[in-house]
Short mmCIF file of C-alpha atoms in Angstrom, two decimals:
data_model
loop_
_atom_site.label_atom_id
_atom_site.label_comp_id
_atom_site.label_asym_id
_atom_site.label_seq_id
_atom_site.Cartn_x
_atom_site.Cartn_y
_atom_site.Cartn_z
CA UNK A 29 154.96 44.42 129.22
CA UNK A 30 156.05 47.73 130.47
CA UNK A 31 156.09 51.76 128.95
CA UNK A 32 157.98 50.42 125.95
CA UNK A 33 155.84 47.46 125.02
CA UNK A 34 158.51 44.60 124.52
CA UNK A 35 161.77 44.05 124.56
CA UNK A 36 163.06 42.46 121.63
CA UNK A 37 166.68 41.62 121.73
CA UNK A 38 168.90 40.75 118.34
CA UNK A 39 172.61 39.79 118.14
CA UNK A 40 175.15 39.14 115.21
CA UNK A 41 178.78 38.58 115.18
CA UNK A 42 179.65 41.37 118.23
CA UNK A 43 176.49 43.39 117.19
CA UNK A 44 173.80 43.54 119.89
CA UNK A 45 170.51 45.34 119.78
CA UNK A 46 167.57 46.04 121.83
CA UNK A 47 164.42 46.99 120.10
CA UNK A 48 161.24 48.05 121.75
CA UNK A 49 157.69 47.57 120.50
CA UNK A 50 156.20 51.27 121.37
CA UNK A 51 157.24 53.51 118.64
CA UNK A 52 159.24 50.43 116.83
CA UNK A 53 161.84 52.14 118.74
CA UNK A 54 165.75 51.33 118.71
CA UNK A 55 166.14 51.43 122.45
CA UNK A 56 170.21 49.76 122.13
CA UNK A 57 173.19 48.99 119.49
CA UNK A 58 176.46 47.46 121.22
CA UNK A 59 179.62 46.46 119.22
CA UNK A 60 182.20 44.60 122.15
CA UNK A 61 180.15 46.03 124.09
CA UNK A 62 180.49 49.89 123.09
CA UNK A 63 177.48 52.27 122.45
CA UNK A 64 177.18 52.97 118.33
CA UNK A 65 173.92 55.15 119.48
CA UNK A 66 172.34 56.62 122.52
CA UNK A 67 170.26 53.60 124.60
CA UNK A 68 167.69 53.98 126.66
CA UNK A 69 166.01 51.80 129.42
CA UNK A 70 163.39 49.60 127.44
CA UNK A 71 160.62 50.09 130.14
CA UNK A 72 161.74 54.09 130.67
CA UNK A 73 160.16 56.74 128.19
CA UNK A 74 162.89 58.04 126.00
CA UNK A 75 164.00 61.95 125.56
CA UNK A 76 164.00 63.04 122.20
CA UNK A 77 162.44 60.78 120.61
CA UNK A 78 165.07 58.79 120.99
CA UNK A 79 165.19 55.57 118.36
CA UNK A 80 161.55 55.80 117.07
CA UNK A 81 159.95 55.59 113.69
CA UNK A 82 158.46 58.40 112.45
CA UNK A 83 155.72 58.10 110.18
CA UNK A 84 153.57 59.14 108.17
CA UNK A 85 155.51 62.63 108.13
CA UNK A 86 159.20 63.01 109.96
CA UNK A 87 160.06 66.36 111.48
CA UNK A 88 157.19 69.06 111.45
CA UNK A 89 153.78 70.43 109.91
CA UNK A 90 153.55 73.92 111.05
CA UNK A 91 150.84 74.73 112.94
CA UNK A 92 149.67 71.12 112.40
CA UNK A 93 147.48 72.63 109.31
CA UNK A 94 147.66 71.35 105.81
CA UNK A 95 145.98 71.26 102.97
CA UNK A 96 144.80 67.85 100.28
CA UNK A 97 142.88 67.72 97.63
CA UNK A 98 141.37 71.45 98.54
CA UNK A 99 140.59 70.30 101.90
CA UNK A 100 141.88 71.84 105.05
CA UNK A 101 143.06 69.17 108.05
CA UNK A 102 144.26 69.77 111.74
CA UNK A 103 146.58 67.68 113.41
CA UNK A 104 146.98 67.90 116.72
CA UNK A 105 149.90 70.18 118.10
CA UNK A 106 152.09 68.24 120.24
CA UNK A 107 155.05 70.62 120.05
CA UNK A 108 154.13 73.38 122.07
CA UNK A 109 157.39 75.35 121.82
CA UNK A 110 157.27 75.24 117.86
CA UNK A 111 153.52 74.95 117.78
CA UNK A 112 153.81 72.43 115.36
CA UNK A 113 153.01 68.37 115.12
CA UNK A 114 155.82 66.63 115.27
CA UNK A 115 157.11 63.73 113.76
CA UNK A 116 153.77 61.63 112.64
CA UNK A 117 151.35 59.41 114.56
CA UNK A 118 153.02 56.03 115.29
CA UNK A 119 156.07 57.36 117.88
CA UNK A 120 154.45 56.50 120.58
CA UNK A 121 151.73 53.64 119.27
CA UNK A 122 152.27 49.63 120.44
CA UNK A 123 153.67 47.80 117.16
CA UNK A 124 153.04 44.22 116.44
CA UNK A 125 155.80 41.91 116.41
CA UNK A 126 155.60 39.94 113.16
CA UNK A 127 158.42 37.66 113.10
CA UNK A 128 161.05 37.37 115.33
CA UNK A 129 164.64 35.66 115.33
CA UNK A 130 168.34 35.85 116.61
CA UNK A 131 169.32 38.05 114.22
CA UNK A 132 165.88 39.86 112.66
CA UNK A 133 162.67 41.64 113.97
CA UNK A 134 159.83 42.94 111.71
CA UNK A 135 157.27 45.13 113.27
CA UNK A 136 153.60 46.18 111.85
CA UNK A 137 150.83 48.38 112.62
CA UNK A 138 147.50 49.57 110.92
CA UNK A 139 147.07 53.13 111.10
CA UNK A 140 143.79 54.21 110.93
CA UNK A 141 141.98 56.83 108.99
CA UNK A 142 141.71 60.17 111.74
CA UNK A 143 140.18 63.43 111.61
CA UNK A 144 143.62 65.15 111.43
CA UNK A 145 144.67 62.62 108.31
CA UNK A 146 141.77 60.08 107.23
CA UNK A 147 143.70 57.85 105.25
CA UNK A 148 144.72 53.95 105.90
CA UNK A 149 147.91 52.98 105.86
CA UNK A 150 149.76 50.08 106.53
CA UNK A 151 152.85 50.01 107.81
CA UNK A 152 156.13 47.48 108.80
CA UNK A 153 159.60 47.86 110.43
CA UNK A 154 162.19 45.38 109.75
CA UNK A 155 165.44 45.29 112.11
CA UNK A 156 168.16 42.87 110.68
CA UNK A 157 171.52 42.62 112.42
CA UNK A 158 174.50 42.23 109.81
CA UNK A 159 177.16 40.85 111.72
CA UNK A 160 180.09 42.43 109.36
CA UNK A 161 178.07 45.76 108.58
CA UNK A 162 175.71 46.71 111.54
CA UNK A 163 172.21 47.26 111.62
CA UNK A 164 169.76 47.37 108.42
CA UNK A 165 166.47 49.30 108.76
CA UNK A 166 163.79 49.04 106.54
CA UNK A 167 160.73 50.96 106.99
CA UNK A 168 157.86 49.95 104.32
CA UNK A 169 153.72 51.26 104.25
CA UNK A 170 151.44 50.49 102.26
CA UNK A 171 148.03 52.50 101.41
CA UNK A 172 145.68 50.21 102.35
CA UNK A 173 142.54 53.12 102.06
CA UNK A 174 140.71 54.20 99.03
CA UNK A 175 142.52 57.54 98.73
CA UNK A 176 146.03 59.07 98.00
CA UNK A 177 147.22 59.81 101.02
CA UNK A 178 150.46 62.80 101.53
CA UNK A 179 153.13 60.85 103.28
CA UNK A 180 156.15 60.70 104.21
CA UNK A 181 158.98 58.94 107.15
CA UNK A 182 162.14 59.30 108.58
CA UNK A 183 163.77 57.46 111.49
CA UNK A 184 165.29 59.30 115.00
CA UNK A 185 168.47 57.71 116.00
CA UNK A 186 171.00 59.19 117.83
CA UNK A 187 175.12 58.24 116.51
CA UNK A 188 177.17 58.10 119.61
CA UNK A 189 180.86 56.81 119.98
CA UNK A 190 180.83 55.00 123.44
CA UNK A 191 178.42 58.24 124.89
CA UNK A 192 181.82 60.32 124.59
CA UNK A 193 180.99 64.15 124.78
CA UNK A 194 180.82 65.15 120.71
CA UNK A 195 182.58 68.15 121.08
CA UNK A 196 185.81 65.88 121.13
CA UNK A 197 184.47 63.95 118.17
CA UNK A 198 185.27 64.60 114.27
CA UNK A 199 182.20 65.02 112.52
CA UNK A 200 181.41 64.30 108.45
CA UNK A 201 178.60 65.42 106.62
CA UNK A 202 178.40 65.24 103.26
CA UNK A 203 175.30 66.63 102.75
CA UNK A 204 174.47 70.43 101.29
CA UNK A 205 172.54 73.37 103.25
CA UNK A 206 172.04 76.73 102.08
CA UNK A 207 174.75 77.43 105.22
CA UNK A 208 177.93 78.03 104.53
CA UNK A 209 179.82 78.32 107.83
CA UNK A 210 181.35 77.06 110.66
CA UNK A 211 178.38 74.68 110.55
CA UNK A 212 179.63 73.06 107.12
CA UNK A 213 181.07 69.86 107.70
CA UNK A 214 181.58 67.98 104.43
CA UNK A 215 184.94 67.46 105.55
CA UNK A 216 185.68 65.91 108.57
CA UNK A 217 186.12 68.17 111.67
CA UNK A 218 186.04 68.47 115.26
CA UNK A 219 182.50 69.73 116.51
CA UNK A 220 183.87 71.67 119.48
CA UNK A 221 180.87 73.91 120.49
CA UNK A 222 179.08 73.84 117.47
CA UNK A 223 175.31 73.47 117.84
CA UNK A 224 173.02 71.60 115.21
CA UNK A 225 169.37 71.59 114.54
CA UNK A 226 169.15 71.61 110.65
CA UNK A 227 167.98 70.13 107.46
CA UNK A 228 170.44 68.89 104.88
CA UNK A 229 169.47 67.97 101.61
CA UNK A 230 171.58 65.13 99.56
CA UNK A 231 174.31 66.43 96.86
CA UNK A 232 173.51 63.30 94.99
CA UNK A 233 169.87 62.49 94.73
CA UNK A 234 169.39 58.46 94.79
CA UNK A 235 173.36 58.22 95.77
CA UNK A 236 174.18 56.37 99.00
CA UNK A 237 175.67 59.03 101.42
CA UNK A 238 177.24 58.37 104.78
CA UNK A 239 177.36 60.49 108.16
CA UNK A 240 180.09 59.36 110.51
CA UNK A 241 181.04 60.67 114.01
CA UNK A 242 184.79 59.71 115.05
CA UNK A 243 186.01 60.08 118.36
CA UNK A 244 189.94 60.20 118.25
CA UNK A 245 190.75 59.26 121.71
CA UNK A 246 188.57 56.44 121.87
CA UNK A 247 190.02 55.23 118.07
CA UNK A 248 186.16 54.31 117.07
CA UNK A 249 183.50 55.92 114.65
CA UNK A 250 179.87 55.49 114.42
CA UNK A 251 178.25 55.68 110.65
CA UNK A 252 174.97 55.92 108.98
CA UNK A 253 174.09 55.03 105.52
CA UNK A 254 171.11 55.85 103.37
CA UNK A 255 169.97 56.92 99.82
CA UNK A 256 167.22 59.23 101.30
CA UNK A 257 166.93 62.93 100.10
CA UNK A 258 166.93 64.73 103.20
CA UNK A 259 168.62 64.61 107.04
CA UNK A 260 167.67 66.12 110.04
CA UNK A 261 170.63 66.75 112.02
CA UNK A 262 170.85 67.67 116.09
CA UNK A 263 173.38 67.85 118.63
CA UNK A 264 171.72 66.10 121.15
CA UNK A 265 171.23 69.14 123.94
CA UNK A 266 168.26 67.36 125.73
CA UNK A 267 170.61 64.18 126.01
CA UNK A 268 173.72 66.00 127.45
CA UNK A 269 175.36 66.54 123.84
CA UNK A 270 176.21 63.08 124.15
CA UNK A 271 175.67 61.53 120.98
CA UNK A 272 174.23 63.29 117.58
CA UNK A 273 170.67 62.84 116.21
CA UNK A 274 170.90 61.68 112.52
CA UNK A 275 167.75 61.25 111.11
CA UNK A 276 167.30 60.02 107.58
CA UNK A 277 163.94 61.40 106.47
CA UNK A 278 162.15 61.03 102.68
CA UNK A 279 160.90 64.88 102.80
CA UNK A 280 162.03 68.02 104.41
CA UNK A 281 160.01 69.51 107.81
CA UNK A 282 156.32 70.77 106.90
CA UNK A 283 156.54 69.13 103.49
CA UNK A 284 152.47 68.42 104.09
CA UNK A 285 152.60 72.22 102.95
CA UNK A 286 154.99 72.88 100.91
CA UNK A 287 154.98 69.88 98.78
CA UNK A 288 158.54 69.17 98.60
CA UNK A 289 159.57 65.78 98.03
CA UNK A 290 156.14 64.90 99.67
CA UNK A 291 155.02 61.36 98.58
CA UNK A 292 151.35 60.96 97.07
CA UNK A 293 151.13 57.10 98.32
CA UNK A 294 148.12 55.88 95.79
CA UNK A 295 145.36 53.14 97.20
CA UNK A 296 147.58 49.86 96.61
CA UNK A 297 150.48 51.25 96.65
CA UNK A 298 154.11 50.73 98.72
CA UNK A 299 156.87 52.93 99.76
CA UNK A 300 159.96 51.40 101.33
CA UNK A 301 163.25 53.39 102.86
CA UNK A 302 166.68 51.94 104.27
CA UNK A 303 169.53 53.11 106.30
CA UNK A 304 171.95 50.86 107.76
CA UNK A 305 173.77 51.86 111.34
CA UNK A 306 177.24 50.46 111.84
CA UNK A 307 180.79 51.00 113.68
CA UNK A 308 184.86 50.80 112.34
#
């Protein structure tokens, strides 16, 4: 046991991964060997939240107020600089390891009802290595409590090719933003300086999109796939602009208050999300 739990290691093919039981965190992907996202030391606290889970919101509640059934909650605000609360209650919480092989992990934890959000939930992480596609994700809860609880999760990994600086990588993003600038990448081109901190929203709601970071010199690129409405997208300042946080999240930030795309999980009921991480 050390500050990240376990270390739960998964291979496929020339896919390797490290997972880590705190935070159901992805703490390493390999392909021959090569970085497809940022890796951390197992038993070192990640930047960033590098590789967790982030439920039961992604992102931010401002303030870390919101509103439910005409009642008024306070989550704590562990984002000083933003005075928000940041990306749900299980980043940093010891998951259970389920069932374990070569190639799969599955992950649970019960979340218990709080002052700041009294509801039960239930909640699982499934890591399955595909040796010809990459890495599957699928991140299923379950409202185990009485009430409907507001919910929502995304997922914090960071793309890399081979930890190559991504100013000399192509970038392609074919998601839509109310930006239309040099920040616009739904064709693929070179990031150079450009800095990132922003929410996309999908062009084609339920539609399988794809972000992928190529890095010319290196002849690789790094891809993730999901159907989910909304991406957070960073370039990766607190880890030395080395790789790019793409984070595939059911609802936009501080959707606790604004209601958008917010999911009202019902006593009984199941949500489930996928992405799938890979390399060409």
């Amino acid at each position: 046991m050390h500050s990240g739990g376990k270390t739960l290691h998964l291979q496929a093919g020339h896919y390797q991964a490290k997972i880590v039981t705190v935070g159901a965190g992805l703490a390493e992907l390999t392909h021959r060997g090569r970085h497809v996202v940022i890796p951390h030391k197992p038993e070192e606290m990640p930047l960033a939240h590098l590789g967790k889970v982030l439920i039961p919101w992604p992102n931010r509640v401002a303030d870390g107020c919101y509103q439910h059934n005409g009642k008024t909650y306070q989550l704590a605000v562990n984002d000083p600089v933003s005075h928000t609360a940041i990306h749900g209650l299980l980043a940093w919480r010891d998951w259970q390891i389920n069932q374990l092989s070569n190639t799969e992990v599955s992950l649970t934890i019960f979340l218990p009802p709080s002052y700041g959000y009294p509801f039960a939930l239930y909640s699982e992480v499934n890591y399955r290595l595909d040796a010809p596609r990459g890495l599957h994700v699928f991140i299923r809860t379950q409202n185990v409590g009485d009430e409907t609880a507001p919910y929502g999760a995304g997922a914090h990994p960071y793309l890399t090719c081979n930890l190559q600086p991504i100013d000399s990588c192509e970038l392609t993003l074919p998601m839509s933003t109310e930006m239309c600038d040099e920040r616009n990448f739904t064709t693929p081109r070179l990031i150079a300086q450009t800095t990132l901190d922003h929410t996309f929203r999908s062009l084609q709601p339920e539609a399988e999109w794809e972000v992928r970071l190529t890095c010319p010199t290196q002849k690789i690129s790094t891809y993730l796939r999901s159907h989910q409405p909304w991406l957070q997208v960073y370039t990766g300042e607190k880890l030395a602009r080395r790789g790019l946080a793409v984070e595939p999240m059911t609802c936009p930030p501080d959707a606790f208050n604004s209601g958008i795309s917010l999911i009202h999980l019902a006593p009984g009921e199941t949500h489930q999300m996928h992405f799938l991480i890979g390399i060409e």
